[in-house]
PDB file of C-alpha atoms and ligand atoms in Angstrom:
ATOM      1  CA  UNK A1384      13.927   7.396  93.719  1.00  0.00           C
ATOM      2  CA  UNK A1385      11.585  10.344  94.077  1.00  0.00           C
ATOM      3  CA  UNK A1386      10.177  11.902  90.937  1.00  0.00           C
ATOM      4  CA  UNK A1387       9.753  15.280  92.662  1.00  0.00           C
ATOM      5  CA  UNK A1388      11.995  18.045  91.348  1.00  0.00           C
ATOM      6  CA  UNK A1389      13.296  20.023  94.321  1.00  0.00           C
ATOM      7  CA  UNK A1390      13.260  23.686  93.254  1.00  0.00           C
ATOM      8  CA  UNK A1391      14.885  24.817  96.502  1.00  0.00           C
ATOM      9  CA  UNK A1392      17.887  22.553  96.003  1.00  0.00           C
ATOM     10  CA  UNK A1393      18.316  23.702  92.389  1.00  0.00           C
ATOM     11  CA  UNK A1394      17.958  27.338  93.480  1.00  0.00           C
ATOM     12  CA  UNK A1395      20.690  26.817  96.094  1.00  0.00           C
ATOM     13  CA  UNK A1396      23.136  25.409  93.539  1.00  0.00           C
ATOM     14  CA  UNK A1397      22.392  28.308  91.205  1.00  0.00           C
ATOM     15  CA  UNK A1398      22.716  30.758  94.113  1.00  0.00           C
ATOM     16  CA  UNK A1399      26.245  29.626  94.964  1.00  0.00           C
ATOM     17  CA  UNK A1400      27.328  30.033  91.337  1.00  0.00           C
ATOM     18  CA  UNK A1401      25.727  33.466  91.232  1.00  0.00           C
ATOM     19  CA  UNK A1402      27.499  34.623  94.428  1.00  0.00           C
ATOM     20  CA  UNK A1403      30.854  33.847  92.767  1.00  0.00           C
ATOM     21  CA  UNK A1404      29.830  35.782  89.665  1.00  0.00           C
ATOM     22  CA  UNK A1405      28.596  38.789  91.671  1.00  0.00           C
ATOM     23  CA  UNK A1406      31.828  38.850  93.684  1.00  0.00           C
ATOM     24  CA  UNK A1407      33.843  38.961  90.472  1.00  0.00           C
ATOM     25  CA  UNK A1408      31.989  42.078  89.223  1.00  0.00           C
ATOM     26  CA  UNK A1409      33.952  45.220  90.053  1.00  0.00           C
ATOM     27  CA  UNK A1410      30.930  47.480  90.664  1.00  0.00           C
ATOM     28  CA  UNK A1411      28.201  47.097  93.268  1.00  0.00           C
ATOM     29  CA  UNK A1412      24.954  45.945  91.626  1.00  0.00           C
ATOM     30  CA  UNK A1413      21.662  47.621  92.496  1.00  0.00           C
ATOM     31  CA  UNK A1414      18.051  46.651  91.837  1.00  0.00           C
ATOM     32  CA  UNK A1415      15.222  49.171  92.206  1.00  0.00           C
ATOM     33  CA  UNK A1416      11.710  47.747  92.603  1.00  0.00           C
ATOM     34  CA  UNK A1417       8.810  50.159  92.146  1.00  0.00           C
ATOM     35  CA  UNK A1418       5.462  49.272  93.703  1.00  0.00           C
ATOM     36  CA  UNK A1419       2.266  51.275  93.488  1.00  0.00           C
ATOM     37  CA  UNK A1420      -0.772  50.611  95.658  1.00  0.00           C
ATOM     38  CA  UNK A1421      -1.342  48.076  98.400  1.00  0.00           C
ATOM     39  CA  UNK A1422      -1.664  44.644  96.823  1.00  0.00           C
ATOM     40  CA  UNK A1423      -0.802  42.130  99.606  1.00  0.00           C
ATOM     41  CA  UNK A1424       0.467  39.519  97.115  1.00  0.00           C
ATOM     42  CA  UNK A1425       2.849  42.127  95.661  1.00  0.00           C
ATOM     43  CA  UNK A1426       4.156  42.840  99.177  1.00  0.00           C
ATOM     44  CA  UNK A1427       5.097  39.155  99.497  1.00  0.00           C
ATOM     45  CA  UNK A1428       6.779  39.068  96.066  1.00  0.00           C
ATOM     46  CA  UNK A1429       8.755  42.245  96.799  1.00  0.00           C
ATOM     47  CA  UNK A1430       9.843  40.878 100.193  1.00  0.00           C
ATOM     48  CA  UNK A1431      11.164  37.725  98.490  1.00  0.00           C
ATOM     49  CA  UNK A1432      13.064  39.842  95.958  1.00  0.00           C
ATOM     50  CA  UNK A1433      14.636  41.916  98.730  1.00  0.00           C
ATOM     51  CA  UNK A1434      15.652  38.774 100.624  1.00  0.00           C
ATOM     52  CA  UNK A1435      17.476  37.193  97.700  1.00  0.00           C
ATOM     53  CA  UNK A1436      19.224  40.471  96.814  1.00  0.00           C
ATOM     54  CA  UNK A1437      20.420  40.881 100.406  1.00  0.00           C
ATOM     55  CA  UNK A1438      21.671  37.299 100.480  1.00  0.00           C
ATOM     56  CA  UNK A1439      23.573  37.798  97.240  1.00  0.00           C
ATOM     57  CA  UNK A1440      25.034  41.231  98.013  1.00  0.00           C
ATOM     58  CA  UNK A1441      22.908  43.140  95.491  1.00  0.00           C
ATOM     59  CA  UNK A1442      21.765  46.565  96.764  1.00  0.00           C
ATOM     60  CA  UNK A1443      17.978  46.752  96.903  1.00  0.00           C
ATOM     61  CA  UNK A1444      15.861  49.870  96.798  1.00  0.00           C
ATOM     62  CA  UNK A1445      12.091  49.564  97.207  1.00  0.00           C
ATOM     63  CA  UNK A1446      10.148  52.609  96.026  1.00  0.00           C
ATOM     64  CA  UNK A1447       6.613  52.135  97.293  1.00  0.00           C
ATOM     65  CA  UNK A1448       3.885  54.656  96.499  1.00  0.00           C
ATOM     66  CA  UNK A1449       0.366  54.553  97.942  1.00  0.00           C
ATOM     67  CA  UNK A1450      -0.581  56.367  94.765  1.00  0.00           C
ATOM     68  CA  UNK A1451       1.312  58.241  92.049  1.00  0.00           C
ATOM     69  CA  UNK A1452       0.316  59.749  88.701  1.00  0.00           C
ATOM     70  CA  UNK A1453       1.361  58.001  85.500  1.00  0.00           C
ATOM     71  CA  UNK A1454       3.491  61.021  84.513  1.00  0.00           C
ATOM     72  CA  UNK A1455       5.317  61.125  87.842  1.00  0.00           C
ATOM     73  CA  UNK A1456       5.913  57.374  87.689  1.00  0.00           C
ATOM     74  CA  UNK A1457       7.403  57.688  84.207  1.00  0.00           C
ATOM     75  CA  UNK A1458       9.575  60.627  85.315  1.00  0.00           C
ATOM     76  CA  UNK A1459      10.836  58.529  88.251  1.00  0.00           C
ATOM     77  CA  UNK A1460      11.743  55.671  85.887  1.00  0.00           C
ATOM     78  CA  UNK A1461      13.502  58.030  83.464  1.00  0.00           C
ATOM     79  CA  UNK A1462      15.627  59.360  86.333  1.00  0.00           C
ATOM     80  CA  UNK A1463      16.573  55.814  87.346  1.00  0.00           C
ATOM     81  CA  UNK A1464      17.461  55.003  83.714  1.00  0.00           C
ATOM     82  CA  UNK A1465      20.094  57.753  83.915  1.00  0.00           C
ATOM     83  CA  UNK A1466      21.571  56.775  87.285  1.00  0.00           C
ATOM     84  CA  UNK A1467      24.795  54.883  86.627  1.00  0.00           C
ATOM     85  CA  UNK A1468      24.639  53.030  89.960  1.00  0.00           C
ATOM     86  CA  UNK A1469      21.182  51.562  89.196  1.00  0.00           C
ATOM     87  CA  UNK A1470      21.680  48.216  87.406  1.00  0.00           C
ATOM     88  CA  UNK A1471      18.106  46.968  87.181  1.00  0.00           C
ATOM     89  CA  UNK A1472      14.588  48.417  87.372  1.00  0.00           C
ATOM     90  CA  UNK A1473      11.441  46.367  88.001  1.00  0.00           C
ATOM     91  CA  UNK A1474       7.912  47.726  88.168  1.00  0.00           C
ATOM     92  CA  UNK A1475       5.876  45.325  90.277  1.00  0.00           C
ATOM     93  CA  UNK A1476       2.670  44.279  88.516  1.00  0.00           C
ATOM     94  CA  UNK A1477      -0.251  44.692  88.603  1.00  0.00           C
ATOM     95  CA  UNK A1478      -0.360  48.495  88.627  1.00  0.00           C
ATOM     96  CA  UNK A1479      -3.551  50.315  89.716  1.00  0.00           C
ATOM     97  CA  UNK A1480      -6.144  50.540  86.922  1.00  0.00           C
ATOM     98  CA  UNK A1481      -5.667  54.300  86.375  1.00  0.00           C
ATOM     99  CA  UNK A1482      -2.076  53.752  85.201  1.00  0.00           C
ATOM    100  CA  UNK A1483      -1.262  52.509  81.696  1.00  0.00           C
ATOM    101  CA  UNK A1484       0.976  49.513  82.374  1.00  0.00           C
ATOM    102  CA  UNK A1485       2.323  49.363  78.801  1.00  0.00           C
ATOM    103  CA  UNK A1486       3.388  53.031  78.818  1.00  0.00           C
ATOM    104  CA  UNK A1487       5.120  52.646  82.165  1.00  0.00           C
ATOM    105  CA  UNK A1488       6.999  49.520  81.128  1.00  0.00           C
ATOM    106  CA  UNK A1489       8.145  51.146  77.879  1.00  0.00           C
ATOM    107  CA  UNK A1490       9.719  53.923  79.954  1.00  0.00           C
ATOM    108  CA  UNK A1491      12.251  51.449  81.385  1.00  0.00           C
ATOM    109  CA  UNK A1492      15.588  51.333  79.578  1.00  0.00           C
ATOM    110  CA  UNK A1493      15.780  47.897  77.830  1.00  0.00           C
ATOM    111  CA  UNK A1494      19.269  47.526  79.331  1.00  0.00           C
ATOM    112  CA  UNK A1495      17.821  47.799  82.865  1.00  0.00           C
ATOM    113  CA  UNK A1496      14.525  45.958  82.189  1.00  0.00           C
ATOM    114  CA  UNK A1497      15.144  42.906  84.414  1.00  0.00           C
ATOM    115  CA  UNK A1498      11.579  41.644  83.795  1.00  0.00           C
ATOM    116  CA  UNK A1499      12.249  41.498  80.044  1.00  0.00           C
ATOM    117  CA  UNK A1500       8.901  43.152  79.300  1.00  0.00           C
ATOM    118  CA  UNK A1501       9.860  46.099  77.084  1.00  0.00           C
ATOM    119  CA  UNK A1502       9.119  45.794  73.356  1.00  0.00           C
ATOM    120  CA  UNK A1503      12.847  45.846  72.665  1.00  0.00           C
ATOM    121  CA  UNK A1504      13.468  42.838  74.901  1.00  0.00           C
ATOM    122  CA  UNK A1505      10.436  40.916  73.635  1.00  0.00           C
ATOM    123  CA  UNK A1506      11.765  41.576  70.115  1.00  0.00           C
ATOM    124  CA  UNK A1507      15.218  40.380  71.125  1.00  0.00           C
ATOM    125  CA  UNK A1508      13.750  37.222  72.619  1.00  0.00           C
ATOM    126  CA  UNK A1509      11.683  36.355  69.562  1.00  0.00           C
ATOM    127  CA  UNK A1510      14.520  37.088  67.163  1.00  0.00           C
ATOM    128  CA  UNK A1511      16.897  35.004  69.312  1.00  0.00           C
ATOM    129  CA  UNK A1512      19.159  37.930  70.107  1.00  0.00           C
ATOM    130  CA  UNK A1513      20.841  38.983  73.359  1.00  0.00           C
ATOM    131  CA  UNK A1514      18.566  40.734  75.806  1.00  0.00           C
ATOM    132  CA  UNK A1515      16.838  40.415  79.166  1.00  0.00           C
ATOM    133  CA  UNK A1516      14.205  37.700  79.464  1.00  0.00           C
ATOM    134  CA  UNK A1517      11.366  37.148  81.986  1.00  0.00           C
ATOM    135  CA  UNK A1518      12.680  35.466  85.142  1.00  0.00           C
ATOM    136  CA  UNK A1519       9.955  32.866  85.680  1.00  0.00           C
ATOM    137  CA  UNK A1520      10.273  31.578  82.119  1.00  0.00           C
ATOM    138  CA  UNK A1521      14.044  31.325  82.602  1.00  0.00           C
ATOM    139  CA  UNK A1522      13.401  29.491  85.878  1.00  0.00           C
ATOM    140  CA  UNK A1523      11.311  26.846  84.080  1.00  0.00           C
ATOM    141  CA  UNK A1524      14.133  26.103  81.622  1.00  0.00           C
ATOM    142  CA  UNK A1525      16.700  26.080  84.444  1.00  0.00           C
ATOM    143  CA  UNK A1526      14.631  23.557  86.425  1.00  0.00           C
ATOM    144  CA  UNK A1527      14.335  21.253  83.414  1.00  0.00           C
ATOM    145  CA  UNK A1528      18.068  21.466  82.700  1.00  0.00           C
ATOM    146  CA  UNK A1529      19.056  20.845  86.310  1.00  0.00           C
ATOM    147  CA  UNK A1530      16.688  17.859  86.429  1.00  0.00           C
ATOM    148  CA  UNK A1531      18.441  16.492  83.314  1.00  0.00           C
ATOM    149  CA  UNK A1532      15.329  16.644  81.163  1.00  0.00           C
ATOM    150  CA  UNK A1533      15.957  16.453  77.440  1.00  0.00           C
ATOM    151  CA  UNK A1534      14.145  19.306  75.669  1.00  0.00           C
ATOM    152  CA  UNK A1535      15.280  18.901  72.053  1.00  0.00           C
ATOM    153  CA  UNK A1536      12.695  17.171  69.870  1.00  0.00           C
ATOM    154  CA  UNK A1537      10.178  16.857  72.709  1.00  0.00           C
ATOM    155  CA  UNK A1538       6.510  17.766  72.563  1.00  0.00           C
ATOM    156  CA  UNK A1539       6.197  20.726  74.906  1.00  0.00           C
ATOM    157  CA  UNK A1540       2.736  21.990  75.788  1.00  0.00           C
ATOM    158  CA  UNK A1541       2.446  25.320  77.608  1.00  0.00           C
ATOM    159  CA  UNK A1542      -0.891  26.137  79.223  1.00  0.00           C
ATOM    160  CA  UNK A1543      -1.227  29.909  79.749  1.00  0.00           C
ATOM    161  CA  UNK A1544      -0.114  32.795  77.525  1.00  0.00           C
ATOM    162  CA  UNK A1545       0.975  35.469  80.012  1.00  0.00           C
ATOM    163  CA  UNK A1546       3.730  37.931  79.107  1.00  0.00           C
ATOM    164  CA  UNK A1547       5.852  36.759  82.039  1.00  0.00           C
ATOM    165  CA  UNK A1548       5.596  32.991  81.544  1.00  0.00           C
ATOM    166  CA  UNK A1549       3.739  31.358  78.629  1.00  0.00           C
ATOM    167  CA  UNK A1550       4.647  33.782  75.871  1.00  0.00           C
ATOM    168  CA  UNK A1551       8.419  33.966  76.522  1.00  0.00           C
ATOM    169  CA  UNK A1552       8.545  30.185  76.984  1.00  0.00           C
ATOM    170  CA  UNK A1553       7.484  29.726  73.338  1.00  0.00           C
ATOM    171  CA  UNK A1554      10.748  31.281  72.224  1.00  0.00           C
ATOM    172  CA  UNK A1555      12.919  29.700  74.933  1.00  0.00           C
ATOM    173  CA  UNK A1556      11.643  26.204  74.078  1.00  0.00           C
ATOM    174  CA  UNK A1557      11.895  26.794  70.318  1.00  0.00           C
ATOM    175  CA  UNK A1558      15.504  27.877  70.754  1.00  0.00           C
ATOM    176  CA  UNK A1559      16.077  24.492  72.399  1.00  0.00           C
ATOM    177  CA  UNK A1560      14.533  22.713  69.396  1.00  0.00           C
ATOM    178  CA  UNK A1561      11.369  21.531  71.106  1.00  0.00           C
ATOM    179  CA  UNK A1562       8.028  21.212  69.307  1.00  0.00           C
ATOM    180  CA  UNK A1563       5.917  23.832  71.048  1.00  0.00           C
ATOM    181  CA  UNK A1564       2.153  24.094  71.500  1.00  0.00           C
ATOM    182  CA  UNK A1565       0.615  26.932  73.482  1.00  0.00           C
ATOM    183  CA  UNK A1566      -2.881  26.680  74.979  1.00  0.00           C
ATOM    184  CA  UNK A1567      -5.014  29.265  76.783  1.00  0.00           C
ATOM    185  CA  UNK A1568      -8.483  29.908  78.182  1.00  0.00           C
ATOM    186  CA  UNK A1569     -10.105  29.701  74.728  1.00  0.00           C
ATOM    187  CA  UNK A1570      -8.406  26.458  73.693  1.00  0.00           C
ATOM    188  CA  UNK A1571     -10.906  23.751  72.753  1.00  0.00           C
ATOM    189  CA  UNK A1572     -10.361  20.162  73.885  1.00  0.00           C
ATOM    190  CA  UNK A1573      -7.477  21.152  76.164  1.00  0.00           C
ATOM    191  CA  UNK A1574      -7.113  17.654  77.580  1.00  0.00           C
ATOM    192  CA  UNK A1575      -6.515  16.142  74.139  1.00  0.00           C
ATOM    193  CA  UNK A1576      -3.575  18.512  73.668  1.00  0.00           C
ATOM    194  CA  UNK A1577      -2.019  18.328  77.135  1.00  0.00           C
ATOM    195  CA  UNK A1578      -2.190  14.523  77.004  1.00  0.00           C
ATOM    196  CA  UNK A1579       0.306  14.580  74.127  1.00  0.00           C
ATOM    197  CA  UNK A1580       2.892  16.564  76.109  1.00  0.00           C
ATOM    198  CA  UNK A1581       6.257  15.073  76.980  1.00  0.00           C
ATOM    199  CA  UNK A1582       6.828  18.270  78.941  1.00  0.00           C
ATOM    200  CA  UNK A1583       3.754  20.046  80.304  1.00  0.00           C
ATOM    201  CA  UNK A1584       4.138  23.568  81.717  1.00  0.00           C
ATOM    202  CA  UNK A1585       1.086  24.996  83.454  1.00  0.00           C
ATOM    203  CA  UNK A1586       0.665  28.698  84.284  1.00  0.00           C
ATOM    204  CA  UNK A1587      -3.045  29.502  84.319  1.00  0.00           C
ATOM    205  CA  UNK A1588      -3.709  30.660  87.886  1.00  0.00           C
ATOM    206  CA  UNK A1589      -6.449  28.090  88.565  1.00  0.00           C
ATOM    207  CA  UNK A1590      -6.086  26.035  91.720  1.00  0.00           C
ATOM    208  CA  UNK A1591      -5.394  22.317  91.063  1.00  0.00           C
ATOM    209  CA  UNK A1592      -7.012  22.495  87.612  1.00  0.00           C
ATOM    210  CA  UNK A1593      -4.844  19.876  85.912  1.00  0.00           C
ATOM    211  CA  UNK A1594      -5.926  16.357  86.877  1.00  0.00           C
ATOM    212  CA  UNK A1595      -4.780  12.875  85.937  1.00  0.00           C
ATOM    213  CA  UNK A1596      -6.750  12.800  82.662  1.00  0.00           C
ATOM    214  CA  UNK A1597      -4.770  15.806  81.332  1.00  0.00           C
ATOM    215  CA  UNK A1598      -1.402  14.094  81.692  1.00  0.00           C
ATOM    216  CA  UNK A1599       0.424  11.498  79.597  1.00  0.00           C
ATOM    217  CA  UNK A1600       2.130   8.600  81.378  1.00  0.00           C
ATOM    218  CA  UNK A1601       5.751   9.499  82.019  1.00  0.00           C
ATOM    219  CA  UNK A1602       5.333  13.226  81.326  1.00  0.00           C
ATOM    220  CA  UNK A1603       7.462  15.890  83.000  1.00  0.00           C
ATOM    221  CA  UNK A1604       5.119  18.425  84.621  1.00  0.00           C
ATOM    222  CA  UNK A1605       6.189  21.906  85.668  1.00  0.00           C
ATOM    223  CA  UNK A1606       3.603  23.739  87.759  1.00  0.00           C
ATOM    224  CA  UNK A1607       4.053  27.531  87.677  1.00  0.00           C
ATOM    225  CA  UNK A1608       0.776  28.288  89.476  1.00  0.00           C
ATOM    226  CA  UNK A1609       0.651  30.224  92.731  1.00  0.00           C
ATOM    227  CA  UNK A1610      -2.897  30.271  94.085  1.00  0.00           C
ATOM    228  CA  UNK A1611      -3.456  31.558  97.622  1.00  0.00           C
ATOM    229  CA  UNK A1612      -6.434  30.313  99.622  1.00  0.00           C
ATOM    230  CA  UNK A1613      -6.809  30.887 103.359  1.00  0.00           C
ATOM    231  CA  UNK A1614      -3.104  31.557 103.694  1.00  0.00           C
ATOM    232  CA  UNK A1615      -2.122  28.331 101.924  1.00  0.00           C
ATOM    233  CA  UNK A1616      -0.465  28.033  98.506  1.00  0.00           C
ATOM    234  CA  UNK A1617      -1.791  25.761  95.762  1.00  0.00           C
ATOM    235  CA  UNK A1618      -0.448  25.031  92.293  1.00  0.00           C
ATOM    236  CA  UNK A1619      -2.355  24.808  89.012  1.00  0.00           C
ATOM    237  CA  UNK A1620      -1.893  21.019  89.066  1.00  0.00           C
ATOM    238  CA  UNK A1621      -3.547  18.574  91.421  1.00  0.00           C
ATOM    239  CA  UNK A1622      -0.225  17.199  92.633  1.00  0.00           C
ATOM    240  CA  UNK A1623      -1.532  14.190  94.590  1.00  0.00           C
ATOM    241  CA  UNK A1624      -3.807  13.205  91.696  1.00  0.00           C
ATOM    242  CA  UNK A1625      -1.145  13.294  88.961  1.00  0.00           C
ATOM    243  CA  UNK A1626       2.189  12.605  90.688  1.00  0.00           C
ATOM    244  CA  UNK A1627       2.259   8.865  90.027  1.00  0.00           C
ATOM    245  CA  UNK A1628       1.762   9.386  86.284  1.00  0.00           C
ATOM    246  CA  UNK A1629       4.699  11.772  85.926  1.00  0.00           C
ATOM    247  CA  UNK A1630       8.340  10.863  85.429  1.00  0.00           C
ATOM    248  CA  UNK A1631       9.174  14.215  87.055  1.00  0.00           C
ATOM    249  CA  UNK A1632       7.022  16.863  88.683  1.00  0.00           C
ATOM    250  CA  UNK A1633       7.453  20.120  90.604  1.00  0.00           C
ATOM    251  CA  UNK A1634       5.579  20.963  93.790  1.00  0.00           C
ATOM    252  CA  UNK A1635       3.953  24.188  94.937  1.00  0.00           C
ATOM    253  CA  UNK A1636       5.520  25.677  96.989  1.00  0.00           C
ATOM    254  CA  UNK A1637       9.146  24.615  96.502  1.00  0.00           C
ATOM    255  CA  UNK A1638       9.155  24.200  92.717  1.00  0.00           C
ATOM    256  CA  UNK A1639       9.489  27.055  90.240  1.00  0.00           C
ATOM    257  CA  UNK A1640       9.071  29.802  92.893  1.00  0.00           C
ATOM    258  CA  UNK A1641      12.587  29.621  94.388  1.00  0.00           C
ATOM    259  CA  UNK A1642      14.064  29.697  90.872  1.00  0.00           C
ATOM    260  CA  UNK A1643      12.136  32.822  89.862  1.00  0.00           C
ATOM    261  CA  UNK A1644      13.862  35.076  92.399  1.00  0.00           C
ATOM    262  CA  UNK A1645      17.268  33.539  91.638  1.00  0.00           C
ATOM    263  CA  UNK A1646      16.742  34.234  87.924  1.00  0.00           C
ATOM    264  CA  UNK A1647      15.834  37.819  88.810  1.00  0.00           C
ATOM    265  CA  UNK A1648      19.185  38.199  90.578  1.00  0.00           C
ATOM    266  CA  UNK A1649      20.817  36.529  87.577  1.00  0.00           C
ATOM    267  CA  UNK A1650      19.088  39.084  85.330  1.00  0.00           C
ATOM    268  CA  UNK A1651      20.593  41.919  87.380  1.00  0.00           C
ATOM    269  CA  UNK A1652      24.027  40.445  86.592  1.00  0.00           C
ATOM    270  CA  UNK A1653      23.016  40.075  82.910  1.00  0.00           C
ATOM    271  CA  UNK A1654      21.851  43.714  82.867  1.00  0.00           C
ATOM    272  CA  UNK A1655      25.229  44.808  84.237  1.00  0.00           C
ATOM    273  CA  UNK A1656      27.006  42.845  81.514  1.00  0.00           C
ATOM    274  CA  UNK A1657      24.816  44.355  78.783  1.00  0.00           C
ATOM    275  CA  UNK A1658      25.472  47.857  80.102  1.00  0.00           C
ATOM    276  CA  UNK A1659      29.223  47.319  80.259  1.00  0.00           C
ATOM    277  CA  UNK A1660      30.071  45.477  77.073  1.00  0.00           C
TER     278      UNK A1660
HETATM  279  N1  GUN B2238       3.919  40.244  89.689  1.00  0.00           N
HETATM  280  C1  GUN B2238       3.951  38.901  89.887  1.00  0.00           C
HETATM  281  N2  GUN B2238       5.086  38.380  89.369  1.00  0.00           N
HETATM  282  C2  GUN B2238       5.770  39.408  88.839  1.00  0.00           C
HETATM  283  C3  GUN B2238       7.028  39.505  88.167  1.00  0.00           C
HETATM  284  O1  GUN B2238       7.731  38.530  87.914  1.00  0.00           O
HETATM  285  N3  GUN B2238       7.372  40.744  87.750  1.00  0.00           N
HETATM  286  C4  GUN B2238       6.602  41.826  87.981  1.00  0.00           C
HETATM  287  N4  GUN B2238       7.049  43.007  87.544  1.00  0.00           N
HETATM  288  N5  GUN B2238       5.463  41.778  88.613  1.00  0.00           N
HETATM  289  C5  GUN B2238       5.046  40.576  89.039  1.00  0.00           C
END
């Protein structure tokens, strides 16, 4: 039997469940994605978000600005916060350097913050309370659950401390009673730590960085990396080099990626529930 976890198949199962849930909601759901500037990678991410929303019957509004002042951007967000028919708001990152990302994100109502990046939602996450959580981190847990991977009691090593992946995963794994270690660019002797992982999650944005000598025999490896080179996508793990050592492993593309957009749609449903309880 293959040890490759098929993210597309898992995303499809999740999608069918989500369609049922969306159909049972009495109001139409709507996601607004705000993009500033002309980052080609962001264009791809936004296109994928639109596609999944259209497939699931969630209204999608893309507000794209070549340039906008920080004040006008915040005013736009505040207006959307007050529009009853807007369920979720997402500001595509990165923003141009002249805009203070933190200030802009804080302008989003925590009840509509489908990225889970506001201080209120980060606080909720780390105090194990209800709130919206970052989609990619949720996708990692979903993949492990659907692949029947036991999390409780396991040694989980996360490589990468980003706000959207590594950081939220600390809390999500702790909640599931794992023993969690987080590593980053300043970690010394990285290999010695990753080699102890039963579950290794890698989100560092370095093409095929993780090789065989970083991985324990029988480990479950989740590769969150998306590195583009000459139009081709590469993960953070050297898949061919490590695959035979792993009991389970995700591929790039076709691993975590398909789950991320599904979890975004799921977050729109969660946002609706939070606003209507
Ligand atoms: N840029 C790349 N991934 C993401 C994401 O998940 N959310 C936002 N807001 N920006 C991103």
